[in-house]
Short mmCIF file of C-alpha atoms in Angstrom, two decimals:
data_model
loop_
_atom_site.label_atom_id
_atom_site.label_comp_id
_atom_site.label_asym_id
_atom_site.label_seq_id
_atom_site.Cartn_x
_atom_site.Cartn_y
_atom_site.Cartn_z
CA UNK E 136 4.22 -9.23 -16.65
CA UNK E 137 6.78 -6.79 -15.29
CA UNK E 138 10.01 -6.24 -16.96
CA UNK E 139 12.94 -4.18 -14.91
CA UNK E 140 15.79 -3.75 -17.37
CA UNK E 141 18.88 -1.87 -15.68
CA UNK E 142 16.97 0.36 -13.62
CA UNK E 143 19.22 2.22 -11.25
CA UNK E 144 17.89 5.20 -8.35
CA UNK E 145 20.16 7.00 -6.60
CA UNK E 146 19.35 9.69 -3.94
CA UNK E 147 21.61 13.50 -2.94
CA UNK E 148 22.68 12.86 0.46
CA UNK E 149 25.40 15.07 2.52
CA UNK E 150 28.39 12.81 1.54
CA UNK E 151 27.17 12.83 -2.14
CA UNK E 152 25.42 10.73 -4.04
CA UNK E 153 23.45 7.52 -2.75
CA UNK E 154 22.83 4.38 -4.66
CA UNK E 155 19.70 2.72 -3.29
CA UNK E 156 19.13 0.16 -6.31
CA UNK E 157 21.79 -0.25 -8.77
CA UNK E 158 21.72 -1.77 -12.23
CA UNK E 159 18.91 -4.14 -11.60
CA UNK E 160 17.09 -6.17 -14.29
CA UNK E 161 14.42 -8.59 -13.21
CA UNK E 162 11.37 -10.78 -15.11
CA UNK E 163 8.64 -11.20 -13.92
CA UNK E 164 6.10 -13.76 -15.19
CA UNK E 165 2.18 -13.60 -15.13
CA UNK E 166 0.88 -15.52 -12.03
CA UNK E 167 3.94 -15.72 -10.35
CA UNK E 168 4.69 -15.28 -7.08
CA UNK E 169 8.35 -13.50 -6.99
CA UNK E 170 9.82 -12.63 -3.58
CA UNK E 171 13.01 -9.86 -3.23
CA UNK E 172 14.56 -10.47 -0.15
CA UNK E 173 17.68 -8.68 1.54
CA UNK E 174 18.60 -7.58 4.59
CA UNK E 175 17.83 -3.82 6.03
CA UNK E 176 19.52 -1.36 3.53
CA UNK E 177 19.69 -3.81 0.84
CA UNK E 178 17.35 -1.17 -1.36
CA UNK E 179 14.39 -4.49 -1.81
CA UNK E 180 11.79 -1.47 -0.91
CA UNK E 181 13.06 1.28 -3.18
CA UNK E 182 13.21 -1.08 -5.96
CA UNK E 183 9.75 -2.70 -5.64
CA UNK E 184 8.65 1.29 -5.23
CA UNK E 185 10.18 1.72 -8.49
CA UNK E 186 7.71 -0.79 -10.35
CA UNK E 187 4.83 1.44 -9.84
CA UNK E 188 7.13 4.85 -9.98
CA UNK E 189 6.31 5.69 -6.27
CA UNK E 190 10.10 5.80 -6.64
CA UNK E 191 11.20 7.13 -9.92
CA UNK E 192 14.05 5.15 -11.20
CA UNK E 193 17.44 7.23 -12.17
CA UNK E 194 18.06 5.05 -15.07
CA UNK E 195 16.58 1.89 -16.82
CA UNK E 196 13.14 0.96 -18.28
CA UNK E 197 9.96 -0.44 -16.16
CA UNK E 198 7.75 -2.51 -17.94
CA UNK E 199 4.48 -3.57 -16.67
CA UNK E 200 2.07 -5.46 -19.33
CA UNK E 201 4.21 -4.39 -21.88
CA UNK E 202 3.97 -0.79 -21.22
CA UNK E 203 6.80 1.08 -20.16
CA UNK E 204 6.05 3.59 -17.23
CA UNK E 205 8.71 5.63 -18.00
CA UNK E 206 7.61 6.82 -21.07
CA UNK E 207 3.53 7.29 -19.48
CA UNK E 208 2.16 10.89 -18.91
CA UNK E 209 0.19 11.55 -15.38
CA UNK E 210 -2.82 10.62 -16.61
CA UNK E 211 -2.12 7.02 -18.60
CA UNK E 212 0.19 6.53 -15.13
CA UNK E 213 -2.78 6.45 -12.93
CA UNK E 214 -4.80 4.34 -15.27
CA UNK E 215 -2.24 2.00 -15.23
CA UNK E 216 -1.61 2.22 -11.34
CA UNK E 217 -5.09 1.20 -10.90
CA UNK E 218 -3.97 -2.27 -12.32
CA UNK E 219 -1.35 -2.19 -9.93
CA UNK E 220 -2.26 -3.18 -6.08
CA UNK E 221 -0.08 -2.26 -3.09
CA UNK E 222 0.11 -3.01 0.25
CA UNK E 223 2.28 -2.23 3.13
CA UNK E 224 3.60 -3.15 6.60
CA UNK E 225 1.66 -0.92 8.82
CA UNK E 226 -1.80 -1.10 6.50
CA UNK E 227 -2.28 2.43 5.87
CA UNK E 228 -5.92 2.11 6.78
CA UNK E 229 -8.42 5.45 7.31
CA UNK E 230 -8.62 4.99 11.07
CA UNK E 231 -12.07 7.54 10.12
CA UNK E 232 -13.78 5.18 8.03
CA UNK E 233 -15.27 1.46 8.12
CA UNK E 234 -13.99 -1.57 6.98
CA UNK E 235 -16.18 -1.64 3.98
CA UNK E 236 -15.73 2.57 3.46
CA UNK E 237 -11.83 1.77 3.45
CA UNK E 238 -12.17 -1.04 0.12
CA UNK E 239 -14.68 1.54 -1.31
CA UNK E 240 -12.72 3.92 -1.34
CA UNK E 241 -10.42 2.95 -4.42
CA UNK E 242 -13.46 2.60 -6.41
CA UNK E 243 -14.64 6.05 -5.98
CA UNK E 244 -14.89 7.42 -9.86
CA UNK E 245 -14.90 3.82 -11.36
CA UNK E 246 -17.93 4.55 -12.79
CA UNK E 247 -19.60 1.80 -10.66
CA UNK E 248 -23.31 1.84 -9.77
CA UNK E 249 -23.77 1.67 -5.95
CA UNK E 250 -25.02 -1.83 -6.46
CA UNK E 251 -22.21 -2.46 -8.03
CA UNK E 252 -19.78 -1.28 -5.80
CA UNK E 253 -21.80 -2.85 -2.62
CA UNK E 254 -21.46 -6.20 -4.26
CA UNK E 255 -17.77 -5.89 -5.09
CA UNK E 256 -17.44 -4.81 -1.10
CA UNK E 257 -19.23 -8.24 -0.59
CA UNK E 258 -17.09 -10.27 -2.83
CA UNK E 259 -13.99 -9.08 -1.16
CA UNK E 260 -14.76 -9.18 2.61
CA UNK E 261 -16.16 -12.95 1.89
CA UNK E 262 -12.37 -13.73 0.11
CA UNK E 263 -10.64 -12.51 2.67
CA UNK E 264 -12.95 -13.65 5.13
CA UNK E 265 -13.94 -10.82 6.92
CA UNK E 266 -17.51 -10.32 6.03
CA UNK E 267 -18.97 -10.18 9.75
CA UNK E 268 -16.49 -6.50 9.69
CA UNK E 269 -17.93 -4.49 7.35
CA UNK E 270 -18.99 -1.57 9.64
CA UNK E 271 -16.05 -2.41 12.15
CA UNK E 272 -13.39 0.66 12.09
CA UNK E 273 -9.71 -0.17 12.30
CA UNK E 274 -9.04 0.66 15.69
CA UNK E 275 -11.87 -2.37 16.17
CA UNK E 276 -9.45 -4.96 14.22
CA UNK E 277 -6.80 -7.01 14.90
CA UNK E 278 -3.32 -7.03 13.24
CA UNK E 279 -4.22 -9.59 10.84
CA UNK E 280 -7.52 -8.22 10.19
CA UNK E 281 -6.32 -4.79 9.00
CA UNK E 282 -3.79 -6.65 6.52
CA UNK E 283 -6.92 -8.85 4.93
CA UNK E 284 -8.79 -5.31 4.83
CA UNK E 285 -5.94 -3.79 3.35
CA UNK E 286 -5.88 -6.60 1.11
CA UNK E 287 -8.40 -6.29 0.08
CA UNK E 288 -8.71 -2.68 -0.28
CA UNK E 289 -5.96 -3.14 -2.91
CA UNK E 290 -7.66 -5.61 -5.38
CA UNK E 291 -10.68 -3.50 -5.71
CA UNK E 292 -9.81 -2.40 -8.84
CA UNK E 293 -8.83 -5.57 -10.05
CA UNK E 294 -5.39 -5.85 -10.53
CA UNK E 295 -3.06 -7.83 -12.36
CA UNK E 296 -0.35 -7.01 -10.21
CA UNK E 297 0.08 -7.03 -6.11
CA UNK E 298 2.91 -5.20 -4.56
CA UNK E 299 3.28 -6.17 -1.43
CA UNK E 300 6.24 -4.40 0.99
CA UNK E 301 6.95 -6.31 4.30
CA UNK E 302 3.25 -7.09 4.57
CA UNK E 303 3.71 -9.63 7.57
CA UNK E 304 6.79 -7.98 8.97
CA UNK E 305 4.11 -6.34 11.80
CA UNK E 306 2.80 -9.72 12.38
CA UNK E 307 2.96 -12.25 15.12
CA UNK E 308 3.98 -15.86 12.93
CA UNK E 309 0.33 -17.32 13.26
CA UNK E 310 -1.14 -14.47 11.92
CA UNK E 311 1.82 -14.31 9.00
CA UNK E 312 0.80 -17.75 8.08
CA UNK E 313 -2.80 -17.09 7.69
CA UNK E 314 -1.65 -13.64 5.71
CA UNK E 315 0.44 -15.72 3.36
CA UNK E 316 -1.87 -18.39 2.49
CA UNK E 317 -4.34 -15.65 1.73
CA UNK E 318 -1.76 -14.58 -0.68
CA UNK E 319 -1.47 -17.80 -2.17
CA UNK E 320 -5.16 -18.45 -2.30
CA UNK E 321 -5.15 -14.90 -4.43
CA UNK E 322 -2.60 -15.84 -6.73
CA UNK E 323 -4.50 -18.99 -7.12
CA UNK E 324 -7.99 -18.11 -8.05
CA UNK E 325 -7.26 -14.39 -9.59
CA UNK E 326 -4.12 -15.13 -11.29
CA UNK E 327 -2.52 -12.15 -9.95
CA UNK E 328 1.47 -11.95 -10.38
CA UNK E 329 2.76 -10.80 -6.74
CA UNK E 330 5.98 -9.36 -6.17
CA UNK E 331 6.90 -9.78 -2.38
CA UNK E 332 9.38 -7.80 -0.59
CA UNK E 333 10.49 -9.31 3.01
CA UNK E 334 13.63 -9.89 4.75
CA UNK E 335 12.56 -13.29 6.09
CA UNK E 336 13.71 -16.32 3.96
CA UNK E 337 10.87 -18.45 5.86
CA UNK E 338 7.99 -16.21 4.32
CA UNK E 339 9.95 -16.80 0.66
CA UNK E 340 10.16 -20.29 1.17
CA UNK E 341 6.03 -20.74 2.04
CA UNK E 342 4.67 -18.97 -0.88
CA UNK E 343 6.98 -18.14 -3.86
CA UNK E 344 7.52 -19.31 -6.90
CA UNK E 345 10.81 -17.23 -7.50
CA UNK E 346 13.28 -15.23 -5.86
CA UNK E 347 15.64 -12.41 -6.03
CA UNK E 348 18.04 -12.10 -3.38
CA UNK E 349 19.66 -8.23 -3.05
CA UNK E 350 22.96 -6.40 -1.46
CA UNK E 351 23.65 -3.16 -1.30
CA UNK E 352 21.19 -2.25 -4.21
CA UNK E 353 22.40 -5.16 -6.24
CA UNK E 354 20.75 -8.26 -7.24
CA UNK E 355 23.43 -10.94 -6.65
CA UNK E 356 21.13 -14.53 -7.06
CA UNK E 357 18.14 -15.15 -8.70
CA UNK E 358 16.16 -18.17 -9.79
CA UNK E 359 14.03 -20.93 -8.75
CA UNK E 360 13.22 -21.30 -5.19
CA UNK E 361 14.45 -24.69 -4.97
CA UNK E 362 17.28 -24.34 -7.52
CA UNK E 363 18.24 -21.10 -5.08
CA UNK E 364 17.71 -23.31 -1.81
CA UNK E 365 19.36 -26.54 -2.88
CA UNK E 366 22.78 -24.80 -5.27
CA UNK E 367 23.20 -21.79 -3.44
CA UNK E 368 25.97 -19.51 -4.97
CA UNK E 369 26.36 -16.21 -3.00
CA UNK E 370 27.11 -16.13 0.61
CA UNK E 371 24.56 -13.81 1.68
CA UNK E 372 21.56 -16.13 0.32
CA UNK E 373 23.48 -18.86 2.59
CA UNK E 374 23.18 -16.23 5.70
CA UNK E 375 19.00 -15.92 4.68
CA UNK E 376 18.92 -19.82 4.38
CA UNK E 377 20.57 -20.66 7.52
CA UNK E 378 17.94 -18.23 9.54
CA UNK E 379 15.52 -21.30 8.26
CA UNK E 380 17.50 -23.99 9.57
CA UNK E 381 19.03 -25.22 12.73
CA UNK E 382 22.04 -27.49 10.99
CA UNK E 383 24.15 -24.44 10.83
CA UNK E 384 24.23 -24.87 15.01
CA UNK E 385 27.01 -27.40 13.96
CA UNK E 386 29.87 -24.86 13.59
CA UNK E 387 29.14 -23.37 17.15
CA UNK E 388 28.89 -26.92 18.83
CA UNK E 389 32.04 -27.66 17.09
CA UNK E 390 33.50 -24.64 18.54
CA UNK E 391 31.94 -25.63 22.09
CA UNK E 392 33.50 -29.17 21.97
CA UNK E 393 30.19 -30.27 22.69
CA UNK E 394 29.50 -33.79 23.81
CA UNK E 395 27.55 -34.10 20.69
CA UNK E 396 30.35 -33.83 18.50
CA UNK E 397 32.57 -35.44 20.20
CA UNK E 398 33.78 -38.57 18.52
CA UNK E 399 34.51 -42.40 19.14
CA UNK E 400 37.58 -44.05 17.57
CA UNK E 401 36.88 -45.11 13.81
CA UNK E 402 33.61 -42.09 13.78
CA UNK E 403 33.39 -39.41 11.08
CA UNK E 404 31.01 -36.43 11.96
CA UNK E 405 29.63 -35.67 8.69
CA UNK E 406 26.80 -32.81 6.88
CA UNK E 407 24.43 -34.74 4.29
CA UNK E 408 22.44 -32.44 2.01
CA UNK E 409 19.40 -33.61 0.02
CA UNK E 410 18.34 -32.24 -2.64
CA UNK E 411 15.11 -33.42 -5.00
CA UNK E 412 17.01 -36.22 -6.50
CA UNK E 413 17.25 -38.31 -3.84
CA UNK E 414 15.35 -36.79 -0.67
CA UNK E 415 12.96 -39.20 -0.70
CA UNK E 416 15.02 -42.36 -1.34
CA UNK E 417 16.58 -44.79 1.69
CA UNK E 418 20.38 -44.09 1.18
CA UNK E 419 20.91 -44.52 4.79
CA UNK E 420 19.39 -47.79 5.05
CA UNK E 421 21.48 -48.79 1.83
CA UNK E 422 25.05 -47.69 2.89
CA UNK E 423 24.26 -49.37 6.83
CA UNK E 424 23.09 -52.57 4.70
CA UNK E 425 26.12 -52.71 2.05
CA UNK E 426 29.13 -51.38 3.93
CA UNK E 427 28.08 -52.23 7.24
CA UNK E 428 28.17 -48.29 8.21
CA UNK E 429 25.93 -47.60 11.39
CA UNK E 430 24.60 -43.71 10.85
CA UNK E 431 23.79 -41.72 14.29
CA UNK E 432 21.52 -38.88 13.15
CA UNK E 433 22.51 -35.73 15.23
CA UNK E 434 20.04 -33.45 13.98
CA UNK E 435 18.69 -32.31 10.88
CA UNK E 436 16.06 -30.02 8.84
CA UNK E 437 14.46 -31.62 5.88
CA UNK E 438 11.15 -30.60 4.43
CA UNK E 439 9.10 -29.59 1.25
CA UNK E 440 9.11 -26.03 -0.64
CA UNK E 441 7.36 -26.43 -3.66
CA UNK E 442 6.17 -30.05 -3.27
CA UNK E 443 10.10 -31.11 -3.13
CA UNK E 444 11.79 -32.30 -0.40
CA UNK E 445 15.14 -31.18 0.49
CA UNK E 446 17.38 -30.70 3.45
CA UNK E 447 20.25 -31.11 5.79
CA UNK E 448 20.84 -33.95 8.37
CA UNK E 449 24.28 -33.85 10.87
CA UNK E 450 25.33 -37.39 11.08
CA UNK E 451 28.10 -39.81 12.71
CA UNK E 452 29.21 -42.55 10.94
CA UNK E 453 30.80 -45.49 12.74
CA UNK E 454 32.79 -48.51 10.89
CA UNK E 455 35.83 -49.14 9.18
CA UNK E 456 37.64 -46.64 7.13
CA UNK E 457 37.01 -48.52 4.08
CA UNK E 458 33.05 -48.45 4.58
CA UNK E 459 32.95 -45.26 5.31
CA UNK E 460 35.02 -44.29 2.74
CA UNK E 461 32.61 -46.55 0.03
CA UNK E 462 29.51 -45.21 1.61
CA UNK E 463 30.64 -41.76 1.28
CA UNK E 464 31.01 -42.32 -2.40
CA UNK E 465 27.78 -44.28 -2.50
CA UNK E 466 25.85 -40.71 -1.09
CA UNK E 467 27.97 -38.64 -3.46
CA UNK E 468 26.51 -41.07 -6.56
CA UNK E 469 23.41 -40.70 -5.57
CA UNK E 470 23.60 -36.79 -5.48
CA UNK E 471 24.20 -36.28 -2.02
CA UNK E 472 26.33 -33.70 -1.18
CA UNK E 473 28.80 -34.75 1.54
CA UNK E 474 30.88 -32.32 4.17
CA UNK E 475 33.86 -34.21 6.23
CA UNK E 476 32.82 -31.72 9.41
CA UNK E 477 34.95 -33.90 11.87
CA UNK E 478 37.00 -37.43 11.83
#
């Protein structure tokens, strides 16, 4: 569905020249969800900008449904931007006009009857269930409720494509979790592709399919969400994944000499991570059975993204050398990664 192949934008500033995105290429398929994610600065906004040429890239191609942009006068452009939905972090609502005048307002020379367009009005407000709204005006709505109008306000024209920039950053985490699933319900039933920008790695980890993780207007992992969660290669996707997790308290303990961590003669403080191989299977019961190895779970953070469980648990091990030593290697058999944090 969207193809970005090298596309670079830089910007004059006073020291020179700025490079916001740099030499990215991303694909994109129908129906997916795909999530950018970087920190502030990282250029995830600029580039995501650059899919619908609100930002004009300085180099590279941008294919959406096989067209490329690039090469689109003003008029084919705005056809084609009608097919692509946007929303942002503060709304952008007309504080002047209803609920219902607000997703009308796209529509205006559709060439839509005003049945037509009252019924599509109805359609929406009962998806994104606000239907008890339609004459409410923004300043009458809550957070939340100005994202579902704005929401849908930006598949009035039937999109194949949903932009969506920081769209829950401005949200309290209830009301994020009730925006995302909305998302996903979207995706679900209309088969929209949605490219989501965020610097959280918790709203990447609910709802998408895919991710792209960005530096200083580079691209430096992509992939999977649970290939990217569970074989992590690039240091700064560690930093997003550790914001979702409280194992990487470990180091700091550690560092405390905290009476957690502290350790008994013939004890091995230990980091077990799961992955979708073996997640669900008993390996601690097995190694405390075969090699008499008694396991102290400190803490831990295992769950499911994408219907796969995966994880981290801090552990102790107590027993002889030799049984610790065997159950390591029974964990590391079993595809269990294992971290010596402390002995």
């Amino acid at each position: 569905m969207i193809n970005l192949e090298h596309v670079s934008k830089t910007f004059d500033t006073a020291s020179g020249k700025g490079h916001a995105v740099k030499d990215v290429s991303l694909h994109i398929e129908p129906g997916e969800i795909f999530g950018i994610i970087g920190f502030s600065g990282a250029g995830k906004s600029t580039l995501v900008r650059c899919i619908n040429l609100l930002e004009r890239p300085t180099s590279g191609r941008v294919i959406v449904d096989g067209q490329d942009l690039l090469e689109l006068n003003e008029k084919e452009l705005r056809a084609v931007r009608k097919k692509i939905g946007m929303i942002f972090q503060h709304f952008n609502l007309m504080q002047s006009r209803t609920v219902a005048q607000n997703i009308a307002f796209p529509l205006k020379g559709s060439g839509l009857s005003k049945a037509e367009i009252a019924q599509k009005i109805d359609s929406l407000l009962e998806l994104v269930d606000l239907k008890d709204k339609a004459n409410a005006y923004p300043s009458q709505l809550s957070g939340g409720q100005k994202q579902r109008v704005a929401i849908a306000r930006a598949l009035a024209n039937d999109p194949k494509v949903l932009l969506c920039d920081e769209a829950t950053s401005a949200l309290d985490p209830q009301t994020t979790q009730s925006i995302l699933k909305l998302l996903k319900e979207v995706n679900e039933r209309m088969g929209i592709t949605i490219v989501l920008i965020t610097h959280e790695m918790a709203v990447i980890k609910d709802v998408c399919h895919k991710v792209a993780v960005m530096e200083n207007g580079c691209v430096v992992e992509t992939g999977e969400i649970v290939e990217v969660f569970t074989h992590t290669k690039h240091q700064v996707t560690k930093n997003f994944i550790e914001t979702t997790s409280s194992v990487s308290r470990i180091h700091e303990l550690m560092a405390q000499d905290s009476p957690i961590c502290r350790l008994k003669a013939g004890e091995v403080l230990v980091q077990l991570k799961y992955d979708a191989n073996n997640a669900s299977e008993a390996l601690i019961s097995k190694i405390s059975r075969d090699y008499q190895v008694d396991t102290n779970i400190i803490f831990g953070n295992i769950e499911v993204i994408r219907h796969t469980p995966i994880g981290d648990l801090i552990v102790i091990f107590s027993g002889s050398k030799e049984g610790i030593d065997q159950a390591v290697e029974c964990l590391k058999t079993n595809h269990v990664s294992v971290e010596v944090l402390k002995q």
